[in-house]
Short mmCIF file of C-alpha atoms and ligand atoms in Angstrom, two decimals:
data_model
loop_
_atom_site.label_atom_id
_atom_site.label_comp_id
_atom_site.label_asym_id
_atom_site.label_seq_id
_atom_site.Cartn_x
_atom_site.Cartn_y
_atom_site.Cartn_z
CA MET D 241 202.32 -41.34 -126.00
CA ALA D 242 204.62 -41.14 -122.97
CA GLU D 243 208.21 -42.24 -123.37
CA ILE D 244 209.37 -44.89 -120.89
CA LEU D 245 212.99 -44.41 -119.84
CA ALA D 246 215.08 -46.51 -117.46
CA ALA D 247 215.81 -44.71 -114.18
CA GLY D 248 219.56 -44.84 -114.91
CA VAL D 249 219.20 -42.50 -117.91
CA ALA D 250 216.10 -40.52 -116.94
CA LEU D 251 217.39 -37.95 -114.47
CA LYS D 252 218.15 -35.20 -116.99
CA PRO D 253 214.94 -35.45 -119.02
CA ALA D 254 212.87 -35.69 -115.84
CA LEU D 255 214.55 -32.56 -114.46
CA ALA D 256 213.95 -30.70 -117.71
CA LEU D 257 210.22 -31.47 -117.54
CA LEU D 258 209.92 -30.40 -113.89
CA ARG D 259 211.84 -27.18 -114.58
CA ALA D 260 209.46 -26.43 -117.45
CA GLY D 261 206.44 -26.77 -115.13
CA ASP D 262 205.48 -30.16 -116.53
CA VAL D 263 204.84 -33.48 -114.78
CA VAL D 264 206.73 -36.78 -114.86
CA ALA D 265 205.83 -40.22 -113.50
CA ILE D 266 208.51 -41.61 -111.21
CA PRO D 267 209.15 -44.78 -109.22
CA THR D 268 209.17 -44.46 -105.42
CA GLU D 269 209.37 -47.22 -102.82
CA THR D 270 205.59 -47.02 -102.25
CA VAL D 271 203.85 -46.75 -105.65
CA TYR D 272 204.60 -44.78 -108.84
CA GLY D 273 204.12 -41.05 -108.28
CA LEU D 274 203.04 -38.31 -110.67
CA ALA D 275 205.52 -35.57 -109.83
CA GLY D 276 205.43 -31.82 -110.33
CA ASP D 277 207.51 -28.98 -108.83
CA ALA D 278 205.68 -28.18 -105.57
CA THR D 279 206.63 -24.50 -105.86
CA ASN D 280 205.20 -24.13 -109.39
CA GLY D 281 201.41 -23.74 -109.57
CA ILE D 282 201.20 -24.76 -113.23
CA GLY D 283 203.13 -27.96 -112.51
CA VAL D 284 200.79 -28.77 -109.63
CA ALA D 285 197.68 -27.93 -111.68
CA ARG D 286 198.94 -30.33 -114.37
CA ILE D 287 199.06 -33.15 -111.80
CA PHE D 288 195.34 -32.74 -111.09
CA GLU D 289 194.62 -32.36 -114.79
CA ALA D 290 196.52 -35.50 -115.82
CA LYS D 291 194.88 -37.56 -113.07
CA GLY D 292 191.45 -36.14 -113.91
CA ARG D 293 190.84 -35.56 -110.20
CA PRO D 294 187.37 -34.13 -109.61
CA ARG D 295 188.56 -32.19 -106.56
CA PHE D 296 191.63 -30.54 -105.09
CA ASN D 297 192.69 -32.71 -102.18
CA PRO D 298 195.98 -31.90 -100.46
CA LEU D 299 199.05 -33.63 -101.91
CA ILE D 300 202.18 -34.93 -100.22
CA ALA D 301 205.30 -32.79 -100.70
CA HIS D 302 208.43 -34.90 -101.12
CA VAL D 303 211.85 -33.72 -99.94
CA ALA D 304 215.46 -34.83 -100.40
CA ASP D 305 216.86 -34.07 -96.95
CA MET D 306 216.07 -32.71 -93.48
CA ALA D 307 217.18 -29.18 -94.36
CA MET D 308 214.56 -29.05 -97.13
CA ALA D 309 211.94 -30.55 -94.80
CA GLU D 310 212.64 -28.00 -92.08
CA HIS D 311 212.42 -25.16 -94.55
CA ILE D 312 208.87 -26.29 -95.38
CA GLY D 313 207.37 -27.58 -92.13
CA LEU D 314 207.61 -26.80 -88.41
CA PHE D 315 208.80 -29.95 -86.64
CA ASP D 316 207.76 -30.80 -83.10
CA ARG D 317 209.93 -33.21 -81.11
CA LEU D 318 207.83 -36.31 -81.91
CA SER D 319 207.68 -35.66 -85.64
CA GLU D 320 211.42 -35.05 -85.69
CA SER D 321 212.13 -38.36 -83.97
CA LEU D 322 209.91 -40.15 -86.52
CA ALA D 323 211.73 -38.48 -89.41
CA LEU D 324 215.05 -39.61 -87.93
CA ALA D 325 213.76 -43.16 -87.46
CA PHE D 326 211.89 -43.72 -90.74
CA TRP D 327 213.18 -41.33 -93.43
CA PRO D 328 213.87 -41.97 -96.20
CA GLY D 329 210.89 -44.31 -96.28
CA PRO D 330 207.11 -44.74 -96.60
CA LEU D 331 206.12 -42.46 -93.71
CA THR D 332 204.36 -39.12 -94.23
CA LEU D 333 204.25 -36.50 -91.47
CA VAL D 334 201.61 -33.75 -91.37
CA LEU D 335 203.14 -30.55 -89.95
CA PRO D 336 202.28 -26.86 -89.65
CA GLN D 337 203.70 -24.98 -92.61
CA ARG D 338 206.60 -22.58 -92.14
CA PRO D 339 205.42 -19.20 -93.46
CA GLY D 340 207.10 -18.20 -96.71
CA ASN D 341 208.17 -21.75 -97.55
CA GLY D 342 207.39 -21.26 -101.25
CA ILE D 343 204.99 -24.23 -101.47
CA HIS D 344 202.21 -23.42 -103.94
CA PRO D 345 198.80 -23.31 -102.17
CA LEU D 346 197.37 -25.82 -104.67
CA VAL D 347 199.65 -28.47 -103.09
CA THR D 348 197.93 -28.13 -99.70
CA ALA D 349 194.53 -27.12 -101.11
CA GLY D 350 194.88 -23.94 -99.08
CA LEU D 351 195.51 -25.67 -95.71
CA ASP D 352 198.04 -24.24 -93.25
CA THR D 353 199.46 -27.71 -92.65
CA ILE D 354 201.49 -29.82 -95.07
CA ALA D 355 202.09 -33.53 -95.57
CA LEU D 356 205.84 -34.25 -95.96
CA ARG D 357 207.79 -37.34 -96.90
CA MET D 358 211.35 -38.21 -97.87
CA PRO D 359 211.31 -41.00 -100.49
CA ARG D 360 214.12 -43.40 -101.33
CA GLY D 361 215.91 -43.87 -104.62
CA PHE D 362 215.18 -42.10 -107.90
CA GLY D 363 212.64 -39.69 -106.39
CA ARG D 364 215.09 -38.48 -103.79
CA ASP D 365 217.87 -37.98 -106.37
CA LEU D 366 215.47 -36.08 -108.58
CA ILE D 367 214.44 -33.72 -105.76
CA ALA D 368 218.04 -33.17 -104.68
CA ASN D 369 219.01 -32.23 -108.25
CA LEU D 370 215.97 -30.02 -108.71
CA GLY D 371 216.77 -28.32 -105.39
CA ARG D 372 213.05 -27.98 -104.70
CA PRO D 373 210.34 -30.24 -103.25
CA ILE D 374 208.01 -32.14 -105.56
CA ALA D 375 204.31 -32.86 -105.10
CA ALA D 376 203.53 -36.43 -106.10
CA PRO D 377 200.25 -38.29 -105.66
CA SER D 378 199.94 -41.77 -107.09
CA ALA D 379 200.42 -41.96 -110.87
CA ASN D 380 196.98 -43.25 -111.83
CA SER D 381 193.86 -41.60 -113.14
CA SER D 382 191.36 -40.66 -110.50
CA GLY D 383 189.36 -43.61 -109.21
CA ARG D 384 191.79 -46.26 -110.46
CA ILE D 385 194.15 -48.23 -108.28
CA SER D 386 197.72 -47.05 -107.77
CA ALA D 387 200.29 -48.19 -110.32
CA THR D 388 203.26 -50.26 -109.16
CA THR D 389 204.98 -50.67 -112.55
CA ALA D 390 206.01 -48.23 -115.27
CA GLN D 391 203.94 -50.21 -117.78
CA ALA D 392 200.79 -49.78 -115.68
CA VAL D 393 201.43 -46.02 -115.48
CA ALA D 394 201.94 -45.76 -119.24
CA ALA D 395 198.81 -47.78 -119.98
CA ASP D 396 196.72 -45.49 -117.79
CA LEU D 397 198.26 -42.01 -118.19
CA GLY D 398 200.39 -42.50 -121.31
CA ASP D 399 198.38 -40.19 -123.55
CA ARG D 400 198.39 -37.38 -120.95
CA ILE D 401 202.03 -37.21 -119.85
CA ARG D 402 205.40 -37.08 -121.62
CA LEU D 403 207.64 -39.35 -119.54
CA VAL D 404 207.44 -42.40 -117.29
CA VAL D 405 210.65 -43.24 -115.45
CA ASN D 406 211.03 -46.99 -115.14
CA GLY D 407 212.49 -48.18 -111.85
CA GLY D 408 210.94 -51.64 -111.98
CA ALA D 409 208.17 -52.84 -109.66
CA THR D 410 207.88 -50.70 -106.54
CA PRO D 411 209.15 -52.58 -103.46
CA VAL D 412 206.44 -51.59 -100.93
CA GLY D 413 203.48 -51.47 -103.30
CA LEU D 414 201.32 -49.59 -100.77
CA GLU D 415 200.90 -45.85 -100.15
CA SER D 416 202.77 -44.23 -97.28
CA THR D 417 201.51 -44.29 -93.70
CA ILE D 418 200.37 -40.78 -92.68
CA VAL D 419 200.62 -39.54 -89.08
CA LYS D 420 200.16 -36.17 -87.42
CA ALA D 421 201.40 -35.01 -84.01
CA GLU D 422 198.67 -33.51 -81.86
CA GLY D 423 199.55 -32.15 -78.44
CA GLY D 424 202.22 -34.70 -77.59
CA ARG D 425 200.31 -37.62 -79.14
CA LEU D 426 200.36 -39.06 -82.66
CA ARG D 427 197.29 -39.65 -84.78
CA LEU D 428 197.19 -42.22 -87.58
CA LEU D 429 195.54 -40.47 -90.54
CA ARG D 430 196.11 -43.25 -93.08
CA PRO D 431 197.53 -46.75 -92.65
CA GLY D 432 200.17 -47.62 -95.23
CA GLY D 433 203.62 -49.00 -95.96
CA ILE D 434 204.94 -48.74 -92.39
CA ALA D 435 202.89 -50.72 -89.88
CA ALA D 436 201.31 -48.71 -87.07
CA GLY D 437 202.97 -51.09 -84.61
CA GLU D 438 206.43 -50.14 -85.89
CA ILE D 439 205.69 -46.49 -85.26
CA GLU D 440 204.25 -47.25 -81.83
CA ALA D 441 207.39 -49.19 -80.95
CA ALA D 442 209.61 -46.31 -82.10
CA VAL D 443 207.82 -43.65 -80.04
CA GLY D 444 206.79 -45.87 -77.12
CA MET D 445 203.08 -44.97 -77.17
CA ALA D 446 199.87 -46.00 -78.87
CA LEU D 447 198.65 -44.07 -81.92
CA LEU D 448 195.33 -42.23 -81.79
CA ARG D 449 192.95 -43.38 -84.50
CA GLY D 450 189.92 -41.88 -86.20
CA GLY D 451 188.15 -38.60 -85.51
CA SER D 452 190.73 -35.96 -86.34
CA ALA D 453 190.40 -32.23 -86.80
CA GLY D 454 192.43 -32.60 -90.00
CA ILE D 455 191.72 -34.10 -93.38
CA GLU D 456 191.78 -37.86 -93.27
CA ALA D 457 191.07 -38.93 -96.78
CA PRO D 458 190.98 -37.26 -100.17
CA GLY D 459 187.83 -35.23 -100.42
CA MET D 460 187.10 -34.86 -96.70
CA LEU D 461 187.22 -31.13 -96.82
CA ALA D 462 186.59 -29.68 -93.36
CA SER D 463 184.69 -26.46 -92.72
CA HIS D 464 187.93 -24.53 -92.07
CA TYR D 465 188.28 -24.55 -95.86
CA ALA D 466 185.45 -22.02 -95.98
CA PRO D 467 186.17 -18.30 -96.20
CA ASP D 468 184.58 -15.92 -93.65
CA ALA D 469 182.54 -14.26 -96.39
CA ALA D 470 179.51 -16.02 -97.84
CA VAL D 471 180.11 -17.37 -101.35
CA ARG D 472 177.59 -16.92 -104.19
CA LEU D 473 178.14 -18.98 -107.35
CA ASP D 474 177.26 -18.40 -111.01
CA ALA D 475 176.98 -14.66 -110.42
CA ARG D 476 175.86 -12.67 -113.49
CA THR D 477 175.57 -9.48 -111.41
CA VAL D 478 177.47 -8.24 -108.39
CA ALA D 479 176.41 -5.92 -105.52
CA GLN D 480 178.54 -3.14 -103.97
CA ASP D 481 179.01 -5.01 -100.70
CA GLU D 482 180.28 -8.10 -102.52
CA ALA D 483 183.77 -8.95 -103.75
CA LEU D 484 183.94 -10.45 -107.25
CA LEU D 485 185.90 -13.51 -108.30
CA GLY D 486 186.01 -13.41 -112.08
CA PHE D 487 186.78 -15.87 -114.84
CA GLY D 488 187.46 -14.98 -118.46
CA ASP D 489 186.98 -11.65 -120.20
CA ARG D 490 183.22 -11.11 -119.77
CA ARG D 491 182.38 -9.33 -116.51
CA ALA D 492 179.35 -9.67 -114.26
CA GLU D 493 177.08 -6.66 -114.36
CA GLY D 494 178.08 -4.01 -111.79
CA TRP D 495 181.67 -5.26 -111.49
CA GLN D 496 183.09 -1.72 -111.46
CA HIS D 497 181.42 -1.13 -108.07
CA ALA D 498 182.34 -4.45 -106.42
CA ALA D 499 184.21 -4.21 -103.09
CA ALA D 500 187.20 -5.95 -104.71
CA PHE D 501 187.95 -7.89 -107.88
CA ARG D 502 190.30 -10.71 -108.80
CA ASN D 503 190.28 -12.67 -112.05
CA LEU D 504 191.14 -16.38 -111.94
CA SER D 505 192.14 -16.18 -115.60
CA GLN D 506 191.50 -13.29 -117.98
CA SER D 507 192.09 -15.60 -120.96
CA GLY D 508 189.73 -18.28 -119.62
CA ASP D 509 192.53 -20.82 -119.02
CA LEU D 510 191.38 -23.36 -116.41
CA ARG D 511 194.94 -24.37 -115.55
CA GLU D 512 195.83 -20.79 -114.71
CA ALA D 513 192.54 -20.47 -112.81
CA ALA D 514 193.43 -23.50 -110.68
CA THR D 515 196.78 -21.99 -109.71
CA ASN D 516 195.10 -18.73 -108.63
CA LEU D 517 192.08 -20.22 -106.86
CA PHE D 518 193.27 -20.46 -103.25
CA ALA D 519 195.28 -17.22 -103.20
CA HIS D 520 192.48 -15.19 -104.83
CA MET D 521 189.85 -16.57 -102.45
CA GLN D 522 192.04 -15.61 -99.48
CA GLU D 523 192.73 -12.14 -100.85
CA LEU D 524 189.07 -11.44 -101.51
CA ASP D 525 188.09 -12.80 -98.10
CA ARG D 526 190.50 -10.36 -96.42
CA VAL D 527 188.59 -7.41 -97.89
CA GLY D 528 185.80 -8.14 -95.41
CA ALA D 529 182.97 -7.96 -97.95
CA ARG D 530 179.60 -9.53 -97.09
CA ALA D 531 179.99 -12.13 -99.81
CA ILE D 532 182.24 -13.26 -102.62
CA ALA D 533 180.30 -13.46 -105.90
CA VAL D 534 181.84 -15.93 -108.36
CA GLU D 535 181.33 -15.66 -112.11
CA PRO D 536 180.32 -18.86 -113.95
CA ILE D 537 183.21 -21.27 -114.55
CA PRO D 538 182.94 -24.10 -117.10
CA SER D 539 183.16 -27.55 -115.54
CA ASP D 540 185.27 -29.36 -118.13
CA GLY D 541 188.86 -30.41 -117.32
CA LEU D 542 190.17 -28.70 -114.16
CA GLY D 543 186.88 -26.76 -114.01
CA GLU D 544 185.30 -29.72 -112.24
CA ALA D 545 187.75 -29.49 -109.32
CA ILE D 546 187.53 -25.69 -109.28
CA ASN D 547 183.73 -25.82 -109.11
CA ASP D 548 183.87 -28.55 -106.48
CA ARG D 549 186.04 -26.35 -104.29
CA LEU D 550 183.84 -23.31 -104.82
CA SER D 551 180.60 -25.15 -104.13
CA ARG D 552 182.08 -26.42 -100.84
CA ALA D 553 182.91 -22.84 -99.94
CA ALA D 554 179.34 -21.83 -100.82
CA ALA D 555 177.68 -24.69 -98.89
CA PRO D 556 175.93 -24.01 -95.57
CA ARG D 557 178.48 -23.87 -92.75
CA ASP D 558 178.81 -26.28 -89.82
CA ASN D 559 180.65 -23.55 -87.91
CA PRO D 560 179.11 -20.17 -88.69
CA ALA D 561 181.69 -17.48 -89.34
CA PRO D 562 182.23 -15.28 -86.27
CA ALA D 563 180.52 -11.90 -86.47
CA ALA D 564 182.91 -9.36 -87.96
P1 LIG X 148 198.17 -39.29 -102.13
O1 LIG X 148 199.12 -38.19 -102.47
O2 LIG X 148 197.24 -39.63 -103.23
O3 LIG X 148 198.89 -40.47 -101.54
O4 LIG X 148 197.23 -38.74 -100.97
C1 LIG X 148 197.71 -37.83 -100.05
C2 LIG X 148 197.05 -38.08 -98.73
O5 LIG X 148 197.60 -37.19 -97.77
C3 LIG X 148 195.56 -37.82 -98.75
O6 LIG X 148 194.89 -38.82 -98.04
C4 LIG X 148 195.44 -36.48 -98.06
O7 LIG X 148 194.19 -36.28 -97.47
C5 LIG X 148 196.58 -36.54 -97.05
N1 LIG X 148 197.06 -35.20 -96.71
C6 LIG X 148 197.79 -34.39 -97.48
N2 LIG X 148 198.01 -33.21 -96.87
C7 LIG X 148 197.40 -33.28 -95.67
C8 LIG X 148 197.26 -32.37 -94.59
N3 LIG X 148 197.80 -31.15 -94.63
N4 LIG X 148 196.57 -32.78 -93.51
C9 LIG X 148 196.03 -34.02 -93.47
N5 LIG X 148 196.12 -34.92 -94.47
C10 LIG X 148 196.80 -34.56 -95.56
MG1 LIG X 149 196.15 -42.43 -105.13
#
């Protein structure tokens, strides 16, 4: 059962968990967040595992200051003015990622953009002391409503996490507002704790709404998630013009002759497999093989989200891959 500690005495134990690649539930001004080190794939995989999320949707990376934010994302003028006006606070900005920023690809579900926010209070102190960004979706199991008290977090996730930091009831009680700059305009991707009108007043123009090229809600995975190569699931054999994505220690027949091979987890550990998923898919795609054959992966625990991601990659494409 998770320990509940008052925020005033929880900084050290919370840091120790994050440094060990574990998760911790923390108060923020919006709702309670389930935090993991955003640069540590195991920590991020544990977030999905503890929430029981059936798919890998991109998470918000939380920062302590502008220097950390600028190390992670590429700010345009509009996004920078919003950060100055509303951070720390319940506003999330979607930005292009700065290459080499150290963010684990599981945080962004393999996207080249990232959602960034600077929270107030305990979360910000925690990040500043860790010296690294944290990924933190709401601290509730998948499909349940967001928790706004430490007791609600413990009742829901208490048997799956070690520590809930108690900062009292969260002041805003709503998720953050998410916006993204697009060619000199701003698009509202999710309404939340800062009213759209406040943002419009700050930038002096109306927000665009609906119909974005990006991801608007958890699970709306656009076709740019798909690799160029075709993807073939549950492969028991592999052809020479296919790359092989393996799982566990039993190989598909013909694996020695595959165009390339990566193993998500030799020991069959789904958490390790989750941390390798996006990087391995990208590496195999770069080989230029006709298809990526994927060995069977069990669908318990994180396997459900892994299989969800893979079956999306294998689904018929809206935008056919350009001829090589
Ligand atoms: P949560 O962390 O549960 O509050 O949810 C995060 C929200 O941010 C989800 O609605 C995501 O779809 C959205 N999000 C995260 N990263 C991105 C991104 N790179 N582009 C667009 N939306 C994003
Ligand atoms: Mg949520």
